[in-house]
Amino acid sequence: MTTWLNMSLQDGASPIMEQLVFFHDHVLTIMLMITTTVLYMMITLIRNKQTSRFMLEGQMIETTWTIAPAIILVFIAMPSLRLLYLMDEVHNPSLTLKAVGHQWYWSYEYSDFTKLEFDSYMIPQEEQQESTFRLLDTDNRIVLPMNSPIRMIVTAADVLHSWTIPSLGVKTDATPGRLNQTSFSISRPGILYGQCSEICGANHSFMPITIESVPAKYFINWVSKMSE
């Protein structure tokens, strides 16, 4: 969960999000190198009163500043394309969860189990406890096993929504009449928070998402309890 004055991304709770954070730092490092080089050259040209015909015209320098950006773009594009393919690939899922966006709450269906579905509403402010977070906690949490590939199917019943968990690196649009699919694997236990990221009406800010990541044996116990 993001905290006050957090200047960076949230801690990754999935392998994909960890790779996204690494890629973010990788690109920032390249940008810092480019900015430093350009700033140094600008200051040098401003402070230096002498001129050189080799700097004003020369095939070597023109070739260099044409090829160098192309090489830099390759160093950015290769890990970016790798991540795009990893995010699109759906492995053999051990569990399928369907999320349906409504105005203004989420409905969830565990497709691998019979009669395991529920609605998830935001906890009103007057009913919150000291251990809950305002605008983020829900009355029914999604419970998922950690270290298991999860297939997520997202759709909507009325208007456009977006099912988003920043710490998992997941953001999938919920479109009426269409099933969008994504996958993720949670790498640690804990409670993960997200919100609808598509403006969907007056109460768009009040349809949070709460995931509780637990070991497999606790998940089985929860399924047995919910199926009774």
PDB file of C-alpha atoms in Angstrom:
ATOM      1  CA  MET A   1       0.000   0.000   0.000  1.00  0.00           C
ATOM      2  CA  THR A   2       1.266   3.471  -0.780  1.00  0.00           C
ATOM      3  CA  THR A   3       2.022   5.739   2.157  1.00  0.00           C
ATOM      4  CA  TRP A   4       2.247   9.457   2.766  1.00  0.00           C
ATOM      5  CA  LEU A   5       5.078  11.216   0.881  1.00  0.00           C
ATOM      6  CA  ASN A   6       6.050   8.005  -0.898  1.00  0.00           C
ATOM      7  CA  MET A   7       8.302   9.197  -3.732  1.00  0.00           C
ATOM      8  CA  SER A   8       8.709   5.826  -5.419  1.00  0.00           C
ATOM      9  CA  LEU A   9       6.573   2.909  -6.563  1.00  0.00           C
ATOM     10  CA  GLN A  10       4.932   0.539  -4.117  1.00  0.00           C
ATOM     11  CA  ASP A  11       6.857  -2.541  -3.046  1.00  0.00           C
ATOM     12  CA  GLY A  12       6.207  -5.285  -5.566  1.00  0.00           C
ATOM     13  CA  ALA A  13       4.054  -8.171  -4.371  1.00  0.00           C
ATOM     14  CA  SER A  14       4.390 -10.192  -7.591  1.00  0.00           C
ATOM     15  CA  PRO A  15       7.302 -11.150  -9.862  1.00  0.00           C
ATOM     16  CA  ILE A  16       5.914  -8.963 -12.665  1.00  0.00           C
ATOM     17  CA  MET A  17       5.728  -5.891 -10.439  1.00  0.00           C
ATOM     18  CA  GLU A  18       9.278  -6.465  -9.230  1.00  0.00           C
ATOM     19  CA  GLN A  19      10.430  -6.563 -12.861  1.00  0.00           C
ATOM     20  CA  LEU A  20       8.451  -3.379 -13.586  1.00  0.00           C
ATOM     21  CA  VAL A  21      10.217  -1.614 -10.714  1.00  0.00           C
ATOM     22  CA  PHE A  22      13.598  -2.780 -12.047  1.00  0.00           C
ATOM     23  CA  PHE A  23      12.690  -1.533 -15.526  1.00  0.00           C
ATOM     24  CA  HIS A  24      11.578   1.814 -14.086  1.00  0.00           C
ATOM     25  CA  ASP A  25      14.938   2.233 -12.334  1.00  0.00           C
ATOM     26  CA  HIS A  26      16.766   1.119 -15.497  1.00  0.00           C
ATOM     27  CA  VAL A  27      15.063   3.791 -17.629  1.00  0.00           C
ATOM     28  CA  LEU A  28      15.603   6.461 -14.962  1.00  0.00           C
ATOM     29  CA  THR A  29      19.332   5.661 -14.940  1.00  0.00           C
ATOM     30  CA  ILE A  30      19.534   6.107 -18.728  1.00  0.00           C
ATOM     31  CA  MET A  31      17.571   9.364 -18.502  1.00  0.00           C
ATOM     32  CA  LEU A  32      19.929  10.628 -15.806  1.00  0.00           C
ATOM     33  CA  MET A  33      22.939   9.870 -18.038  1.00  0.00           C
ATOM     34  CA  ILE A  34      21.348  11.696 -20.995  1.00  0.00           C
ATOM     35  CA  THR A  35      20.347  14.703 -18.885  1.00  0.00           C
ATOM     36  CA  THR A  36      23.797  14.973 -17.333  1.00  0.00           C
ATOM     37  CA  THR A  37      25.550  14.779 -20.724  1.00  0.00           C
ATOM     38  CA  VAL A  38      23.287  17.371 -22.369  1.00  0.00           C
ATOM     39  CA  LEU A  39      23.558  19.706 -19.375  1.00  0.00           C
ATOM     40  CA  TYR A  40      27.355  19.422 -19.399  1.00  0.00           C
ATOM     41  CA  MET A  41      27.520  20.215 -23.128  1.00  0.00           C
ATOM     42  CA  MET A  42      25.174  23.206 -22.757  1.00  0.00           C
ATOM     43  CA  ILE A  43      27.199  24.671 -19.884  1.00  0.00           C
ATOM     44  CA  THR A  44      30.433  24.086 -21.791  1.00  0.00           C
ATOM     45  CA  LEU A  45      29.122  25.870 -24.883  1.00  0.00           C
ATOM     46  CA  ILE A  46      27.827  28.791 -22.812  1.00  0.00           C
ATOM     47  CA  ARG A  47      31.057  29.244 -20.828  1.00  0.00           C
ATOM     48  CA  ASN A  48      33.480  28.578 -23.687  1.00  0.00           C
ATOM     49  CA  LYS A  49      33.982  31.669 -25.879  1.00  0.00           C
ATOM     50  CA  GLN A  50      36.071  29.864 -28.475  1.00  0.00           C
ATOM     51  CA  THR A  51      34.573  28.121 -31.476  1.00  0.00           C
ATOM     52  CA  SER A  52      35.814  25.058 -33.320  1.00  0.00           C
ATOM     53  CA  ARG A  53      34.990  24.257 -36.923  1.00  0.00           C
ATOM     54  CA  PHE A  54      35.153  20.540 -36.015  1.00  0.00           C
ATOM     55  CA  MET A  55      32.245  21.039 -33.581  1.00  0.00           C
ATOM     56  CA  LEU A  56      30.258  23.187 -35.994  1.00  0.00           C
ATOM     57  CA  GLU A  57      30.593  20.792 -38.907  1.00  0.00           C
ATOM     58  CA  GLY A  58      31.881  17.245 -38.989  1.00  0.00           C
ATOM     59  CA  GLN A  59      30.719  13.859 -40.234  1.00  0.00           C
ATOM     60  CA  MET A  60      32.050  12.000 -37.208  1.00  0.00           C
ATOM     61  CA  ILE A  61      30.079  13.988 -34.630  1.00  0.00           C
ATOM     62  CA  GLU A  62      26.902  13.807 -36.758  1.00  0.00           C
ATOM     63  CA  THR A  63      27.297  10.052 -37.106  1.00  0.00           C
ATOM     64  CA  THR A  64      27.839   9.720 -33.360  1.00  0.00           C
ATOM     65  CA  TRP A  65      24.771  11.668 -32.288  1.00  0.00           C
ATOM     66  CA  THR A  66      22.663   9.693 -34.764  1.00  0.00           C
ATOM     67  CA  ILE A  67      23.823   6.208 -33.771  1.00  0.00           C
ATOM     68  CA  ALA A  68      24.084   6.804 -29.997  1.00  0.00           C
ATOM     69  CA  PRO A  69      20.329   7.528 -29.476  1.00  0.00           C
ATOM     70  CA  ALA A  70      19.467   4.446 -31.542  1.00  0.00           C
ATOM     71  CA  ILE A  71      21.639   2.275 -29.296  1.00  0.00           C
ATOM     72  CA  ILE A  72      20.062   3.830 -26.198  1.00  0.00           C
ATOM     73  CA  LEU A  73      16.578   3.086 -27.564  1.00  0.00           C
ATOM     74  CA  VAL A  74      17.565  -0.552 -28.071  1.00  0.00           C
ATOM     75  CA  PHE A  75      18.640  -0.780 -24.421  1.00  0.00           C
ATOM     76  CA  ILE A  76      15.210   0.544 -23.434  1.00  0.00           C
ATOM     77  CA  ALA A  77      13.125  -1.415 -25.956  1.00  0.00           C
ATOM     78  CA  MET A  78      14.523  -4.900 -25.314  1.00  0.00           C
ATOM     79  CA  PRO A  79      13.574  -5.199 -21.602  1.00  0.00           C
ATOM     80  CA  SER A  80      10.327  -3.363 -22.343  1.00  0.00           C
ATOM     81  CA  LEU A  81       9.253  -5.897 -24.980  1.00  0.00           C
ATOM     82  CA  ARG A  82      10.296  -8.751 -22.705  1.00  0.00           C
ATOM     83  CA  LEU A  83       8.065  -7.400 -19.953  1.00  0.00           C
ATOM     84  CA  LEU A  84       5.134  -6.914 -22.327  1.00  0.00           C
ATOM     85  CA  TYR A  85       5.295 -10.564 -23.402  1.00  0.00           C
ATOM     86  CA  LEU A  86       5.604 -11.729 -19.789  1.00  0.00           C
ATOM     87  CA  MET A  87       2.557  -9.700 -18.764  1.00  0.00           C
ATOM     88  CA  ASP A  88       0.441 -11.057 -21.635  1.00  0.00           C
ATOM     89  CA  GLU A  89       1.341 -14.693 -21.085  1.00  0.00           C
ATOM     90  CA  VAL A  90      -1.179 -16.690 -19.063  1.00  0.00           C
ATOM     91  CA  HIS A  91       0.355 -19.770 -17.473  1.00  0.00           C
ATOM     92  CA  ASN A  92      -1.624 -22.814 -16.382  1.00  0.00           C
ATOM     93  CA  PRO A  93      -3.716 -21.173 -13.653  1.00  0.00           C
ATOM     94  CA  SER A  94      -4.412 -22.920 -10.388  1.00  0.00           C
ATOM     95  CA  LEU A  95      -7.358 -20.612  -9.736  1.00  0.00           C
ATOM     96  CA  THR A  96      -9.698 -18.428 -11.785  1.00  0.00           C
ATOM     97  CA  LEU A  97     -11.318 -15.333 -10.309  1.00  0.00           C
ATOM     98  CA  LYS A  98     -13.947 -13.292 -12.131  1.00  0.00           C
ATOM     99  CA  ALA A  99     -14.532  -9.653 -11.195  1.00  0.00           C
ATOM    100  CA  VAL A 100     -17.628  -7.775 -12.337  1.00  0.00           C
ATOM    101  CA  GLY A 101     -17.701  -4.012 -11.948  1.00  0.00           C
ATOM    102  CA  HIS A 102     -20.924  -2.287 -10.919  1.00  0.00           C
ATOM    103  CA  GLN A 103     -21.841   1.247  -9.963  1.00  0.00           C
ATOM    104  CA  TRP A 104     -20.230   1.378  -7.408  1.00  0.00           C
ATOM    105  CA  TYR A 105     -19.036  -1.953  -6.066  1.00  0.00           C
ATOM    106  CA  TRP A 106     -17.349  -5.148  -7.247  1.00  0.00           C
ATOM    107  CA  SER A 107     -18.771  -8.660  -7.528  1.00  0.00           C
ATOM    108  CA  TYR A 108     -16.456 -11.677  -7.437  1.00  0.00           C
ATOM    109  CA  GLU A 109     -16.950 -15.251  -8.580  1.00  0.00           C
ATOM    110  CA  TYR A 110     -14.547 -18.121  -7.923  1.00  0.00           C
ATOM    111  CA  SER A 111     -15.162 -20.074 -11.101  1.00  0.00           C
ATOM    112  CA  ASP A 112     -13.496 -23.277  -9.858  1.00  0.00           C
ATOM    113  CA  PHE A 113     -15.951 -23.641  -6.971  1.00  0.00           C
ATOM    114  CA  THR A 114     -19.736 -23.835  -6.874  1.00  0.00           C
ATOM    115  CA  LYS A 115     -21.730 -21.089  -5.179  1.00  0.00           C
ATOM    116  CA  LEU A 116     -18.647 -19.141  -4.150  1.00  0.00           C
ATOM    117  CA  GLU A 117     -19.456 -15.575  -5.072  1.00  0.00           C
ATOM    118  CA  PHE A 118     -20.007 -12.327  -3.176  1.00  0.00           C
ATOM    119  CA  ASP A 119     -20.250  -8.564  -3.497  1.00  0.00           C
ATOM    120  CA  SER A 120     -17.579  -6.266  -2.125  1.00  0.00           C
ATOM    121  CA  TYR A 121     -18.535  -2.791  -0.886  1.00  0.00           C
ATOM    122  CA  MET A 122     -16.421  -0.093   0.669  1.00  0.00           C
ATOM    123  CA  ILE A 123     -16.737   0.113   4.453  1.00  0.00           C
ATOM    124  CA  PRO A 124     -18.552   3.387   5.295  1.00  0.00           C
ATOM    125  CA  GLN A 125     -16.573   5.889   7.318  1.00  0.00           C
ATOM    126  CA  GLU A 126     -18.910   5.678  10.311  1.00  0.00           C
ATOM    127  CA  GLU A 127     -18.408   1.890  10.508  1.00  0.00           C
ATOM    128  CA  GLN A 128     -14.625   1.887  10.232  1.00  0.00           C
ATOM    129  CA  GLN A 129     -12.341   0.653  12.976  1.00  0.00           C
ATOM    130  CA  GLU A 130      -8.864   1.788  13.935  1.00  0.00           C
ATOM    131  CA  SER A 131      -7.305  -1.094  11.976  1.00  0.00           C
ATOM    132  CA  THR A 132      -9.044  -0.249   8.686  1.00  0.00           C
ATOM    133  CA  PHE A 133      -8.088   2.287   6.053  1.00  0.00           C
ATOM    134  CA  ARG A 134     -10.448   4.990   4.847  1.00  0.00           C
ATOM    135  CA  LEU A 135     -11.643   4.543   1.235  1.00  0.00           C
ATOM    136  CA  LEU A 136      -9.575   1.350   0.866  1.00  0.00           C
ATOM    137  CA  ASP A 137     -11.072  -1.402   3.044  1.00  0.00           C
ATOM    138  CA  THR A 138     -14.047  -3.498   1.996  1.00  0.00           C
ATOM    139  CA  ASP A 139     -16.627  -5.571   3.839  1.00  0.00           C
ATOM    140  CA  ASN A 140     -15.683  -8.722   1.868  1.00  0.00           C
ATOM    141  CA  ARG A 141     -12.045  -9.219   0.972  1.00  0.00           C
ATOM    142  CA  ILE A 142     -10.779 -11.317  -1.914  1.00  0.00           C
ATOM    143  CA  VAL A 143      -8.811 -14.232  -0.461  1.00  0.00           C
ATOM    144  CA  LEU A 144      -6.167 -15.731  -2.758  1.00  0.00           C
ATOM    145  CA  PRO A 145      -3.375 -18.268  -2.249  1.00  0.00           C
ATOM    146  CA  MET A 146       0.172 -16.993  -2.493  1.00  0.00           C
ATOM    147  CA  ASN A 147       2.741 -18.461  -4.896  1.00  0.00           C
ATOM    148  CA  SER A 148      -0.027 -19.723  -7.179  1.00  0.00           C
ATOM    149  CA  PRO A 149      -0.754 -18.546 -10.749  1.00  0.00           C
ATOM    150  CA  ILE A 150      -4.096 -16.732 -10.727  1.00  0.00           C
ATOM    151  CA  ARG A 151      -6.168 -16.068 -13.833  1.00  0.00           C
ATOM    152  CA  MET A 152      -8.222 -12.891 -13.544  1.00  0.00           C
ATOM    153  CA  ILE A 153     -11.269 -12.333 -15.738  1.00  0.00           C
ATOM    154  CA  VAL A 154     -12.679  -8.808 -15.614  1.00  0.00           C
ATOM    155  CA  THR A 155     -15.907  -7.407 -17.010  1.00  0.00           C
ATOM    156  CA  ALA A 156     -18.549  -4.812 -16.138  1.00  0.00           C
ATOM    157  CA  ALA A 157     -22.311  -4.799 -15.829  1.00  0.00           C
ATOM    158  CA  ASP A 158     -23.040  -1.137 -16.551  1.00  0.00           C
ATOM    159  CA  VAL A 159     -20.237   1.319 -17.415  1.00  0.00           C
ATOM    160  CA  LEU A 160     -16.462   1.208 -17.870  1.00  0.00           C
ATOM    161  CA  HIS A 161     -14.425   0.331 -14.775  1.00  0.00           C
ATOM    162  CA  SER A 162     -10.801  -0.672 -14.233  1.00  0.00           C
ATOM    163  CA  TRP A 163      -9.630  -3.366 -11.811  1.00  0.00           C
ATOM    164  CA  THR A 164      -6.279  -2.144 -10.506  1.00  0.00           C
ATOM    165  CA  ILE A 165      -3.837  -3.412  -7.873  1.00  0.00           C
ATOM    166  CA  PRO A 166      -0.659  -1.285  -8.056  1.00  0.00           C
ATOM    167  CA  SER A 167       1.526  -3.579  -5.919  1.00  0.00           C
ATOM    168  CA  LEU A 168       0.753  -6.488  -8.285  1.00  0.00           C
ATOM    169  CA  GLY A 169       1.335  -4.495 -11.459  1.00  0.00           C
ATOM    170  CA  VAL A 170      -2.213  -5.313 -12.604  1.00  0.00           C
ATOM    171  CA  LYS A 171      -4.565  -2.876 -14.331  1.00  0.00           C
ATOM    172  CA  THR A 172      -7.335  -4.362 -16.453  1.00  0.00           C
ATOM    173  CA  ASP A 173     -10.273  -2.485 -17.933  1.00  0.00           C
ATOM    174  CA  ALA A 174     -13.759  -3.766 -17.152  1.00  0.00           C
ATOM    175  CA  THR A 175     -15.869  -3.303 -20.272  1.00  0.00           C
ATOM    176  CA  PRO A 176     -19.584  -4.207 -20.524  1.00  0.00           C
ATOM    177  CA  GLY A 177     -20.111  -7.166 -22.845  1.00  0.00           C
ATOM    178  CA  ARG A 178     -16.429  -8.058 -22.969  1.00  0.00           C
ATOM    179  CA  LEU A 179     -14.204 -10.388 -20.931  1.00  0.00           C
ATOM    180  CA  ASN A 180     -10.666  -9.131 -20.359  1.00  0.00           C
ATOM    181  CA  GLN A 181      -8.097 -11.536 -18.999  1.00  0.00           C
ATOM    182  CA  THR A 182      -4.884 -11.103 -17.065  1.00  0.00           C
ATOM    183  CA  SER A 183      -2.783 -13.229 -14.738  1.00  0.00           C
ATOM    184  CA  PHE A 184      -0.570 -12.721 -11.715  1.00  0.00           C
ATOM    185  CA  SER A 185       1.064 -14.572  -8.859  1.00  0.00           C
ATOM    186  CA  ILE A 186       1.321 -13.116  -5.361  1.00  0.00           C
ATOM    187  CA  SER A 187       4.773 -13.674  -3.903  1.00  0.00           C
ATOM    188  CA  ARG A 188       4.158 -12.818  -0.248  1.00  0.00           C
ATOM    189  CA  PRO A 189       1.348 -12.922   2.308  1.00  0.00           C
ATOM    190  CA  GLY A 190      -0.400  -9.732   3.299  1.00  0.00           C
ATOM    191  CA  ILE A 191      -3.232  -7.374   2.422  1.00  0.00           C
ATOM    192  CA  LEU A 192      -3.086  -5.582  -0.922  1.00  0.00           C
ATOM    193  CA  TYR A 193      -5.168  -2.557  -1.807  1.00  0.00           C
ATOM    194  CA  GLY A 194      -6.385  -1.106  -5.070  1.00  0.00           C
ATOM    195  CA  GLN A 195      -9.135   1.051  -6.514  1.00  0.00           C
ATOM    196  CA  CYS A 196     -11.152   1.489  -9.674  1.00  0.00           C
ATOM    197  CA  SER A 197      -8.944   3.440 -12.088  1.00  0.00           C
ATOM    198  CA  GLU A 198     -11.543   4.420 -14.661  1.00  0.00           C
ATOM    199  CA  ILE A 199     -13.880   7.344 -14.003  1.00  0.00           C
ATOM    200  CA  CYS A 200     -17.230   5.574 -13.763  1.00  0.00           C
ATOM    201  CA  GLY A 201     -19.608   8.081 -12.214  1.00  0.00           C
ATOM    202  CA  ALA A 202     -20.334  10.001  -9.041  1.00  0.00           C
ATOM    203  CA  ASN A 203     -19.003   7.372  -6.609  1.00  0.00           C
ATOM    204  CA  HIS A 204     -15.977   6.355  -8.645  1.00  0.00           C
ATOM    205  CA  SER A 205     -13.713   7.039  -5.646  1.00  0.00           C
ATOM    206  CA  PHE A 206     -15.672   4.656  -3.420  1.00  0.00           C
ATOM    207  CA  MET A 207     -15.192   1.215  -4.980  1.00  0.00           C
ATOM    208  CA  PRO A 208     -11.901  -0.090  -3.560  1.00  0.00           C
ATOM    209  CA  ILE A 209     -10.358  -3.533  -3.994  1.00  0.00           C
ATOM    210  CA  THR A 210      -8.876  -5.499  -1.100  1.00  0.00           C
ATOM    211  CA  ILE A 211      -6.940  -8.742  -1.557  1.00  0.00           C
ATOM    212  CA  GLU A 212      -5.838 -10.936   1.335  1.00  0.00           C
ATOM    213  CA  SER A 213      -2.941 -13.168   0.332  1.00  0.00           C
ATOM    214  CA  VAL A 214      -2.661 -16.312   2.463  1.00  0.00           C
ATOM    215  CA  PRO A 215      -0.857 -19.679   2.318  1.00  0.00           C
ATOM    216  CA  ALA A 216      -2.633 -22.442   0.400  1.00  0.00           C
ATOM    217  CA  LYS A 217      -3.853 -24.359   3.467  1.00  0.00           C
ATOM    218  CA  TYR A 218      -5.559 -21.248   4.888  1.00  0.00           C
ATOM    219  CA  PHE A 219      -7.152 -20.609   1.507  1.00  0.00           C
ATOM    220  CA  ILE A 220      -8.573 -24.142   1.438  1.00  0.00           C
ATOM    221  CA  ASN A 221     -10.013 -23.633   4.923  1.00  0.00           C
ATOM    222  CA  TRP A 222     -11.564 -20.344   3.810  1.00  0.00           C
ATOM    223  CA  VAL A 223     -13.135 -21.965   0.748  1.00  0.00           C
ATOM    224  CA  SER A 224     -14.595 -24.738   2.899  1.00  0.00           C
ATOM    225  CA  LYS A 225     -16.050 -22.204   5.310  1.00  0.00           C
ATOM    226  CA  MET A 226     -17.537 -20.041   2.542  1.00  0.00           C
ATOM    227  CA  SER A 227     -19.047 -23.049   0.746  1.00  0.00           C
ATOM    228  CA  GLU A 228     -21.003 -24.249   3.775  1.00  0.00           C
TER     229      GLU A 228
END
